mmCIF file of C-alpha atoms in Angstrom:
data_model
loop_
_atom_site.group_PDB
_atom_site.id
_atom_site.type_symbol
_atom_site.label_atom_id
_atom_site.label_comp_id
_atom_site.label_asym_id
_atom_site.label_seq_id
_atom_site.Cartn_x
_atom_site.Cartn_y
_atom_site.Cartn_z
ATOM 1 C CA MET A 1 -22.565 -17.149 -9.911
ATOM 2 C CA VAL A 2 -19.616 -14.858 -10.625
ATOM 3 C CA GLU A 3 -18.334 -15.114 -14.189
ATOM 4 C CA ILE A 4 -14.578 -15.837 -14.145
ATOM 5 C CA LYS A 5 -12.625 -14.732 -17.209
ATOM 6 C CA THR A 6 -9.550 -16.252 -18.802
ATOM 7 C CA PRO A 7 -6.533 -14.021 -19.547
ATOM 8 C CA GLU A 8 -7.569 -14.044 -23.213
ATOM 9 C CA GLN A 9 -11.051 -12.850 -22.313
ATOM 10 C CA ILE A 10 -9.655 -10.127 -20.064
ATOM 11 C CA ALA A 11 -7.616 -8.921 -23.045
ATOM 12 C CA LYS A 12 -10.833 -8.642 -25.047
ATOM 13 C CA MET A 13 -12.442 -6.714 -22.199
ATOM 14 C CA ARG A 14 -9.415 -4.414 -22.177
ATOM 15 C CA ALA A 15 -10.088 -3.606 -25.838
ATOM 16 C CA ALA A 16 -13.717 -2.767 -25.035
ATOM 17 C CA GLY A 17 -12.578 -0.722 -22.049
ATOM 18 C CA LEU A 18 -10.288 1.401 -24.183
ATOM 19 C CA VAL A 19 -13.205 2.286 -26.449
ATOM 20 C CA VAL A 20 -15.092 3.522 -23.389
ATOM 21 C CA ALA A 21 -12.032 5.461 -22.208
ATOM 22 C CA GLU A 22 -11.744 7.223 -25.549
ATOM 23 C CA ALA A 23 -15.454 8.066 -25.626
ATOM 24 C CA LEU A 24 -15.297 9.585 -22.139
ATOM 25 C CA LYS A 25 -12.144 11.536 -23.015
ATOM 26 C CA ALA A 26 -13.906 13.040 -26.028
ATOM 27 C CA CYS A 27 -16.932 13.945 -23.912
ATOM 28 C CA ARG A 28 -14.764 15.496 -21.199
ATOM 29 C CA GLU A 29 -13.012 17.679 -23.751
ATOM 30 C CA ALA A 30 -16.366 18.821 -25.176
ATOM 31 C CA VAL A 31 -17.974 19.813 -21.853
ATOM 32 C CA ALA A 32 -18.505 23.596 -21.807
ATOM 33 C CA PRO A 33 -21.247 26.124 -21.095
ATOM 34 C CA GLY A 34 -23.810 26.055 -23.887
ATOM 35 C CA VAL A 35 -23.211 22.429 -24.881
ATOM 36 C CA THR A 36 -26.208 20.115 -24.615
ATOM 37 C CA THR A 37 -26.162 16.652 -23.108
ATOM 38 C CA GLY A 38 -27.453 15.390 -26.452
ATOM 39 C CA GLU A 39 -24.380 16.766 -28.194
ATOM 40 C CA LEU A 40 -22.172 14.885 -25.736
ATOM 41 C CA ASN A 41 -24.164 11.743 -26.506
ATOM 42 C CA ASP A 42 -23.505 12.204 -30.239
ATOM 43 C CA ILE A 43 -19.779 12.570 -29.600
ATOM 44 C CA ALA A 44 -19.641 9.322 -27.626
ATOM 45 C CA ASP A 45 -21.761 7.580 -30.254
ATOM 46 C CA GLN A 46 -19.286 8.539 -32.982
ATOM 47 C CA VAL A 47 -16.307 7.221 -30.993
ATOM 48 C CA ILE A 48 -18.035 3.920 -30.263
ATOM 49 C CA ALA A 49 -19.003 3.457 -33.923
ATOM 50 C CA LYS A 50 -15.504 4.379 -35.126
ATOM 51 C CA HIS A 51 -14.092 1.373 -33.299
ATOM 52 C CA GLY A 52 -16.721 -1.039 -34.603
ATOM 53 C CA ALA A 53 -18.260 -1.329 -31.141
ATOM 54 C CA THR A 54 -21.886 -0.989 -30.091
ATOM 55 C CA SER A 55 -23.537 0.685 -27.120
ATOM 56 C CA ASN A 56 -24.625 -1.374 -24.135
ATOM 57 C CA PHE A 57 -26.633 1.592 -22.827
ATOM 58 C CA ARG A 58 -28.902 2.202 -25.827
ATOM 59 C CA ALA A 59 -30.912 -0.955 -25.321
ATOM 60 C CA ASP A 60 -33.805 -2.562 -23.505
ATOM 61 C CA HIS A 61 -33.053 -2.943 -19.811
ATOM 62 C CA GLY A 62 -35.650 -5.170 -18.212
ATOM 63 C CA GLY A 63 -38.502 -3.689 -20.222
ATOM 64 C CA LEU A 64 -37.247 -0.089 -20.091
ATOM 65 C CA TRP A 65 -35.604 1.322 -23.210
ATOM 66 C CA PHE A 66 -32.696 3.716 -22.652
ATOM 67 C CA PRO A 67 -32.283 6.010 -25.678
ATOM 68 C CA GLY A 68 -28.690 7.210 -25.215
ATOM 69 C CA VAL A 69 -25.176 5.811 -25.412
ATOM 70 C CA ILE A 70 -24.272 7.826 -22.305
ATOM 71 C CA CYS A 71 -26.029 8.676 -19.080
ATOM 72 C CA ALA A 72 -25.696 12.430 -18.554
ATOM 73 C CA SER A 73 -26.563 13.310 -14.943
ATOM 74 C CA VAL A 74 -26.391 16.995 -14.039
ATOM 75 C CA ASN A 75 -26.142 18.474 -10.523
ATOM 76 C CA GLU A 76 -28.728 16.760 -8.276
ATOM 77 C CA GLU A 77 -29.091 13.941 -10.828
ATOM 78 C CA VAL A 78 -27.072 11.004 -9.499
ATOM 79 C CA VAL A 79 -27.207 8.464 -12.332
ATOM 80 C CA HIS A 80 -29.159 7.463 -15.449
ATOM 81 C CA GLY A 81 -29.825 10.972 -16.731
ATOM 82 C CA ILE A 82 -31.183 10.782 -20.282
ATOM 83 C CA PRO A 83 -29.147 12.883 -22.746
ATOM 84 C CA GLY A 84 -31.151 15.413 -24.724
ATOM 85 C CA ASP A 85 -31.667 19.137 -25.050
ATOM 86 C CA LYS A 86 -30.508 20.115 -21.554
ATOM 87 C CA VAL A 87 -27.994 22.955 -21.908
ATOM 88 C CA LEU A 88 -24.982 22.934 -19.586
ATOM 89 C CA LYS A 89 -24.371 26.121 -17.625
ATOM 90 C CA ALA A 90 -21.174 27.462 -16.086
ATOM 91 C CA GLY A 91 -20.772 25.989 -12.608
ATOM 92 C CA ASP A 92 -22.759 22.815 -13.320
ATOM 93 C CA LEU A 93 -21.447 19.378 -12.425
ATOM 94 C CA ILE A 94 -22.113 16.586 -14.905
ATOM 95 C CA SER A 95 -21.533 12.869 -14.409
ATOM 96 C CA ILE A 96 -21.087 11.037 -17.702
ATOM 97 C CA ASP A 97 -21.475 7.250 -17.723
ATOM 98 C CA CYS A 98 -20.630 5.315 -20.892
ATOM 99 C CA GLY A 99 -20.357 1.725 -22.004
ATOM 100 C CA ALA A 100 -19.507 -0.280 -25.110
ATOM 101 C CA ILE A 101 -19.551 -3.838 -26.411
ATOM 102 C CA LEU A 102 -16.677 -5.084 -28.558
ATOM 103 C CA ASP A 103 -16.415 -8.678 -29.759
ATOM 104 C CA GLY A 104 -19.124 -9.652 -27.274
ATOM 105 C CA TRP A 105 -17.400 -8.166 -24.213
ATOM 106 C CA HIS A 106 -18.541 -5.154 -22.215
ATOM 107 C CA GLY A 107 -16.829 -2.059 -20.845
ATOM 108 C CA ASP A 108 -18.354 0.493 -18.467
ATOM 109 C CA ALA A 109 -16.967 3.648 -16.824
ATOM 110 C CA ALA A 110 -18.037 7.076 -15.582
ATOM 111 C CA ILE A 111 -16.492 10.466 -14.843
ATOM 112 C CA THR A 112 -17.661 13.683 -13.217
ATOM 113 C CA VAL A 113 -16.747 16.955 -14.933
ATOM 114 C CA ALA A 114 -17.189 20.543 -13.807
ATOM 115 C CA VAL A 115 -18.634 22.890 -16.421
ATOM 116 C CA GLY A 116 -16.106 25.705 -16.230
ATOM 117 C CA ALA A 117 -15.409 27.038 -12.742
ATOM 118 C CA THR A 118 -17.657 25.581 -10.058
ATOM 119 C CA ALA A 119 -18.067 25.961 -6.293
ATOM 120 C CA ASP A 120 -15.293 24.590 -4.088
ATOM 121 C CA GLU A 121 -17.670 22.095 -2.473
ATOM 122 C CA ASN A 122 -18.455 20.628 -5.892
ATOM 123 C CA VAL A 123 -14.752 20.209 -6.612
ATOM 124 C CA MET A 124 -14.375 18.494 -3.225
ATOM 125 C CA LEU A 125 -17.359 16.262 -3.978
ATOM 126 C CA SER A 126 -15.905 14.999 -7.245
ATOM 127 C CA LYS A 127 -12.437 14.483 -5.759
ATOM 128 C CA VAL A 128 -13.788 12.544 -2.778
ATOM 129 C CA THR A 129 -15.923 10.328 -5.019
ATOM 130 C CA GLU A 130 -13.041 9.640 -7.401
ATOM 131 C CA GLY A 131 -10.658 9.002 -4.521
ATOM 132 C CA SER A 132 -13.037 6.496 -2.980
ATOM 133 C CA MET A 133 -13.230 4.664 -6.309
ATOM 134 C CA TRP A 134 -9.448 4.285 -6.416
ATOM 135 C CA ALA A 135 -9.415 3.137 -2.791
ATOM 136 C CA GLY A 136 -11.848 0.393 -3.747
ATOM 137 C CA ILE A 137 -9.894 -0.522 -6.887
ATOM 138 C CA ALA A 138 -6.727 -0.900 -4.793
ATOM 139 C CA GLN A 139 -8.447 -3.765 -2.951
ATOM 140 C CA MET A 140 -9.058 -5.714 -6.167
ATOM 141 C CA LYS A 141 -6.378 -8.228 -5.269
ATOM 142 C CA LYS A 142 -6.248 -12.007 -5.302
ATOM 143 C CA GLY A 143 -7.405 -13.383 -1.938
ATOM 144 C CA ASN A 144 -9.405 -10.333 -0.825
ATOM 145 C CA ARG A 145 -13.157 -10.482 -0.460
ATOM 146 C CA LEU A 146 -15.851 -8.276 -1.941
ATOM 147 C CA VAL A 147 -16.420 -6.605 1.421
ATOM 148 C CA ASP A 148 -12.815 -5.349 1.352
ATOM 149 C CA VAL A 149 -13.711 -3.238 -1.691
ATOM 150 C CA SER A 150 -16.873 -1.883 -0.054
ATOM 151 C CA ARG A 151 -15.055 -1.149 3.202
ATOM 152 C CA ALA A 152 -12.281 0.719 1.408
ATOM 153 C CA ILE A 153 -14.747 2.914 -0.501
ATOM 154 C CA GLU A 154 -16.785 3.786 2.572
ATOM 155 C CA GLY A 155 -13.736 4.231 4.783
ATOM 156 C CA TYR A 156 -12.128 6.669 2.371
ATOM 157 C CA ILE A 157 -15.278 8.796 2.214
ATOM 158 C CA ARG A 158 -15.785 8.798 5.988
ATOM 159 C CA ARG A 159 -12.207 9.979 6.545
ATOM 160 C CA GLN A 160 -12.533 13.072 4.365
ATOM 161 C CA PRO A 161 -13.140 16.547 5.822
ATOM 162 C CA LEU A 162 -16.777 17.548 5.457
ATOM 163 C CA PRO A 163 -17.715 20.264 2.968
ATOM 164 C CA PRO A 164 -18.487 23.638 4.592
ATOM 165 C CA LYS A 165 -22.269 23.402 4.214
ATOM 166 C CA GLY A 166 -22.927 19.729 3.787
ATOM 167 C CA LYS A 167 -21.901 16.148 4.366
ATOM 168 C CA TRP A 168 -21.037 13.084 2.329
ATOM 169 C CA GLY A 169 -24.075 10.991 1.421
ATOM 170 C CA ILE A 170 -23.184 7.554 0.038
ATOM 171 C CA THR A 171 -26.053 6.745 -2.307
ATOM 172 C CA GLU A 172 -28.127 3.800 -1.145
ATOM 173 C CA GLY A 173 -29.644 1.243 -3.501
ATOM 174 C CA TYR A 174 -27.077 1.720 -6.277
ATOM 175 C CA GLY A 175 -23.535 0.444 -6.634
ATOM 176 C CA GLY A 176 -21.063 -1.458 -8.726
ATOM 177 C CA HIS A 177 -21.492 -4.832 -10.381
ATOM 178 C CA GLY A 178 -19.888 -7.717 -12.139
ATOM 179 C CA ILE A 179 -19.302 -7.194 -15.863
ATOM 180 C CA GLY A 180 -18.233 -9.371 -18.768
ATOM 181 C CA THR A 181 -20.500 -11.017 -21.342
ATOM 182 C CA ALA A 182 -23.233 -8.713 -20.000
ATOM 183 C CA MET A 183 -23.034 -5.227 -18.561
ATOM 184 C CA HIS A 184 -24.684 -5.993 -15.229
ATOM 185 C CA MET A 185 -23.801 -9.312 -13.632
ATOM 186 C CA GLU A 186 -23.285 -10.776 -10.181
ATOM 187 C CA PRO A 187 -22.096 -9.699 -7.715
ATOM 188 C CA HIS A 188 -23.611 -6.383 -6.651
ATOM 189 C CA VAL A 189 -20.878 -4.151 -5.209
ATOM 190 C CA LEU A 190 -22.023 -1.982 -2.309
ATOM 191 C CA ASN A 191 -20.203 1.280 -1.662
ATOM 192 C CA TYR A 192 -20.547 0.735 2.077
ATOM 193 C CA VAL A 193 -20.481 -2.207 4.466
ATOM 194 C CA ALA A 194 -23.882 -3.668 5.293
ATOM 195 C CA GLY A 195 -24.316 -6.661 7.591
ATOM 196 C CA ARG A 196 -21.696 -9.245 8.407
ATOM 197 C CA GLY A 197 -21.369 -10.996 5.057
ATOM 198 C CA LYS A 198 -17.960 -10.969 3.394
ATOM 199 C CA GLY A 199 -19.110 -11.679 -0.149
ATOM 200 C CA PRO A 200 -17.235 -13.826 -2.667
ATOM 201 C CA LYS A 201 -13.473 -14.182 -2.664
ATOM 202 C CA LEU A 202 -11.688 -12.188 -5.359
ATOM 203 C CA VAL A 203 -9.853 -14.601 -7.635
ATOM 204 C CA PRO A 204 -7.956 -14.008 -10.879
ATOM 205 C CA GLY A 205 -10.531 -13.556 -13.612
ATOM 206 C CA THR A 206 -13.010 -11.633 -11.450
ATOM 207 C CA VAL A 207 -14.040 -8.417 -13.189
ATOM 208 C CA LEU A 208 -16.058 -5.741 -11.387
ATOM 209 C CA ALA A 209 -17.299 -2.262 -12.184
ATOM 210 C CA ILE A 210 -16.381 -0.144 -9.151
ATOM 211 C CA GLU A 211 -18.667 2.895 -9.044
ATOM 212 C CA PRO A 212 -19.221 5.050 -5.975
ATOM 213 C CA MET A 213 -21.972 7.687 -6.050
ATOM 214 C CA VAL A 214 -21.789 10.410 -3.415
ATOM 215 C CA SER A 215 -23.891 13.495 -2.684
ATOM 216 C CA LEU A 216 -23.403 16.630 -0.596
ATOM 217 C CA GLY A 217 -26.327 15.586 1.594
ATOM 218 C CA THR A 218 -28.696 12.660 1.684
ATOM 219 C CA PRO A 219 -27.948 9.073 0.666
ATOM 220 C CA HIS A 220 -31.589 8.749 -0.426
ATOM 221 C CA THR A 221 -32.820 9.059 -3.999
ATOM 222 C CA THR A 222 -35.960 8.979 -6.087
ATOM 223 C CA ILE A 223 -36.631 8.298 -9.787
ATOM 224 C CA LEU A 224 -38.194 10.973 -12.000
ATOM 225 C CA GLU A 225 -41.246 10.423 -14.201
ATOM 226 C CA ASP A 226 -39.030 9.482 -17.159
ATOM 227 C CA ASP A 227 -38.494 6.151 -15.290
ATOM 228 C CA TRP A 228 -34.724 6.596 -15.509
ATOM 229 C CA THR A 229 -33.240 9.712 -13.954
ATOM 230 C CA VAL A 230 -32.188 9.161 -10.322
ATOM 231 C CA VAL A 231 -32.044 12.348 -8.209
ATOM 232 C CA THR A 232 -31.242 13.094 -4.578
ATOM 233 C CA THR A 233 -34.356 13.559 -2.453
ATOM 234 C CA ASP A 234 -33.007 16.764 -0.894
ATOM 235 C CA GLY A 235 -31.757 18.357 -4.119
ATOM 236 C CA THR A 236 -28.086 18.246 -3.146
ATOM 237 C CA TRP A 237 -25.604 17.719 -5.939
ATOM 238 C CA ALA A 238 -23.957 14.366 -6.607
ATOM 239 C CA SER A 239 -20.904 12.828 -8.252
ATOM 240 C CA HIS A 240 -20.406 9.445 -9.933
ATOM 241 C CA TRP A 241 -17.102 7.810 -10.874
ATOM 242 C CA GLU A 242 -16.588 4.317 -12.280
ATOM 243 C CA HIS A 243 -13.988 1.976 -13.754
ATOM 244 C CA SER A 244 -14.166 -1.658 -14.878
ATOM 245 C CA VAL A 245 -11.394 -3.587 -13.130
ATOM 246 C CA ALA A 246 -10.013 -7.119 -13.475
ATOM 247 C CA VAL A 247 -8.318 -9.137 -10.749
ATOM 248 C CA THR A 248 -5.220 -10.842 -12.179
ATOM 249 C CA GLU A 249 -2.331 -12.867 -10.788
ATOM 250 C CA GLN A 250 -0.189 -9.717 -11.074
ATOM 251 C CA GLY A 251 -2.664 -7.344 -9.407
ATOM 252 C CA PRO A 252 -5.583 -5.155 -10.506
ATOM 253 C CA LEU A 253 -5.923 -4.112 -14.134
ATOM 254 C CA VAL A 254 -8.154 -1.089 -14.749
ATOM 255 C CA LEU A 255 -9.659 -1.980 -18.088
ATOM 256 C CA THR A 256 -11.201 1.440 -18.751
ATOM 257 C CA ALA A 257 -8.138 3.574 -17.876
ATOM 258 C CA PHE A 258 -5.668 4.363 -20.668
ATOM 259 C CA ASP A 259 -2.692 3.392 -18.484
ATOM 260 C CA GLY A 260 -4.404 0.412 -16.884
ATOM 261 C CA GLY A 261 -4.540 2.287 -13.587
ATOM 262 C CA LYS A 262 -0.764 2.460 -13.096
ATOM 263 C CA ALA A 263 -0.458 6.096 -12.054
ATOM 264 C CA GLU A 264 -3.312 6.252 -9.541
ATOM 265 C CA LEU A 265 -2.636 2.831 -8.036
ATOM 266 C CA ALA A 266 1.040 3.680 -7.592
ATOM 267 C CA LYS A 267 -0.014 6.571 -5.344
ATOM 268 C CA LEU A 268 -1.646 3.952 -3.104
ATOM 269 C CA GLY A 269 1.362 1.636 -3.122
ATOM 270 C CA VAL A 270 -0.285 -0.855 -5.481
ATOM 271 C CA THR A 271 1.263 -2.147 -8.690
ATOM 272 C CA ALA A 272 -1.141 -2.443 -11.610
ATOM 273 C CA ALA A 273 -1.048 -5.586 -13.705
ATOM 274 C CA PRO A 274 0.705 -5.471 -17.098
ATOM 275 C CA ASP A 275 -1.481 -4.401 -19.999
ATOM 276 C CA PRO A 276 -2.343 -7.511 -22.056
ATOM 277 C CA LEU A 277 -2.549 -5.307 -25.158
ATOM 278 C CA GLY A 278 0.902 -3.835 -24.584
#
C-alpha cells in the first residue's frame, strides 16, 4: 500500500527535507582534494544534529548496520559507499546521499559533485543523471501513473548524446521509493520502463524519492565485501541524484530543494506547488 499524506504531514516532510538540503549543501561546499569521506560525514552529522533531527542512514537496515549519516560513493561506486578514511583526489566524482528524520518524518536526497576539475565525460555523466531526475520529477502530477515517471527518466537519458568513449548505463536493481514515516516504502520507482504495468496512480499526498543512477558503461553492479558498497561491474564511473517529491493539488513540491523545485521545474514548463512553510 502507498502511504498517502495529508497537507499537514507534507509540511512536516518539507521541514525534514530542508534539513537534508542544508546537510548536502554543507557537504558540497566542503568537497575538495585531500578531504576524506569521513570528514564529509561529520559535517552532515553536525547539520542534522543542529536541527534536532536524527539520521535515517545510521541505523539497522534489515539486519545490516550502516555506520554513516551519508553514503559517500566515489567514482565506480554507485551507491551505499561507507564514509571513512578514503581521501578525495582531484578529478574524482563523489555521489553523496543523505537523509534525516524530523518529528517522525523522513527526508532523503543525493547529489553528485566533482572534486575540482574532472574529465568532460564525468561532467556530462552528472548533468545527464541530474537532468533525468528533473524529467521524472516533472511527471509527479495528479492523475499520472508511476510508469510516467520511469518513462520520463529513461527517455531523457536515451535522448542524450553519448559520451566520447562510453554509453549511458541505467543501473538495474536500484531505484527510487516511497518515503514518509519510513525511509523506504512502497512503491519501488524504476528508472526505466519494464513490462506493461502502469503502477499506481499519482494522487495528492503521494511522496516519492526520485533517484536515477547512471554509469558511463554497464547497467550491472555488484556489492563489495563490506556488504554495502555497490560498484559497477566494469569499473566505469557512476552518478547518483535524488530528491524527495510530493504530489499536491497544485503540482509537484520538491521537499529536499531549498526553492521547492521552482527554478528547475520552470525550465520544463511545470509550476511547482507553493511551499507550505512559506
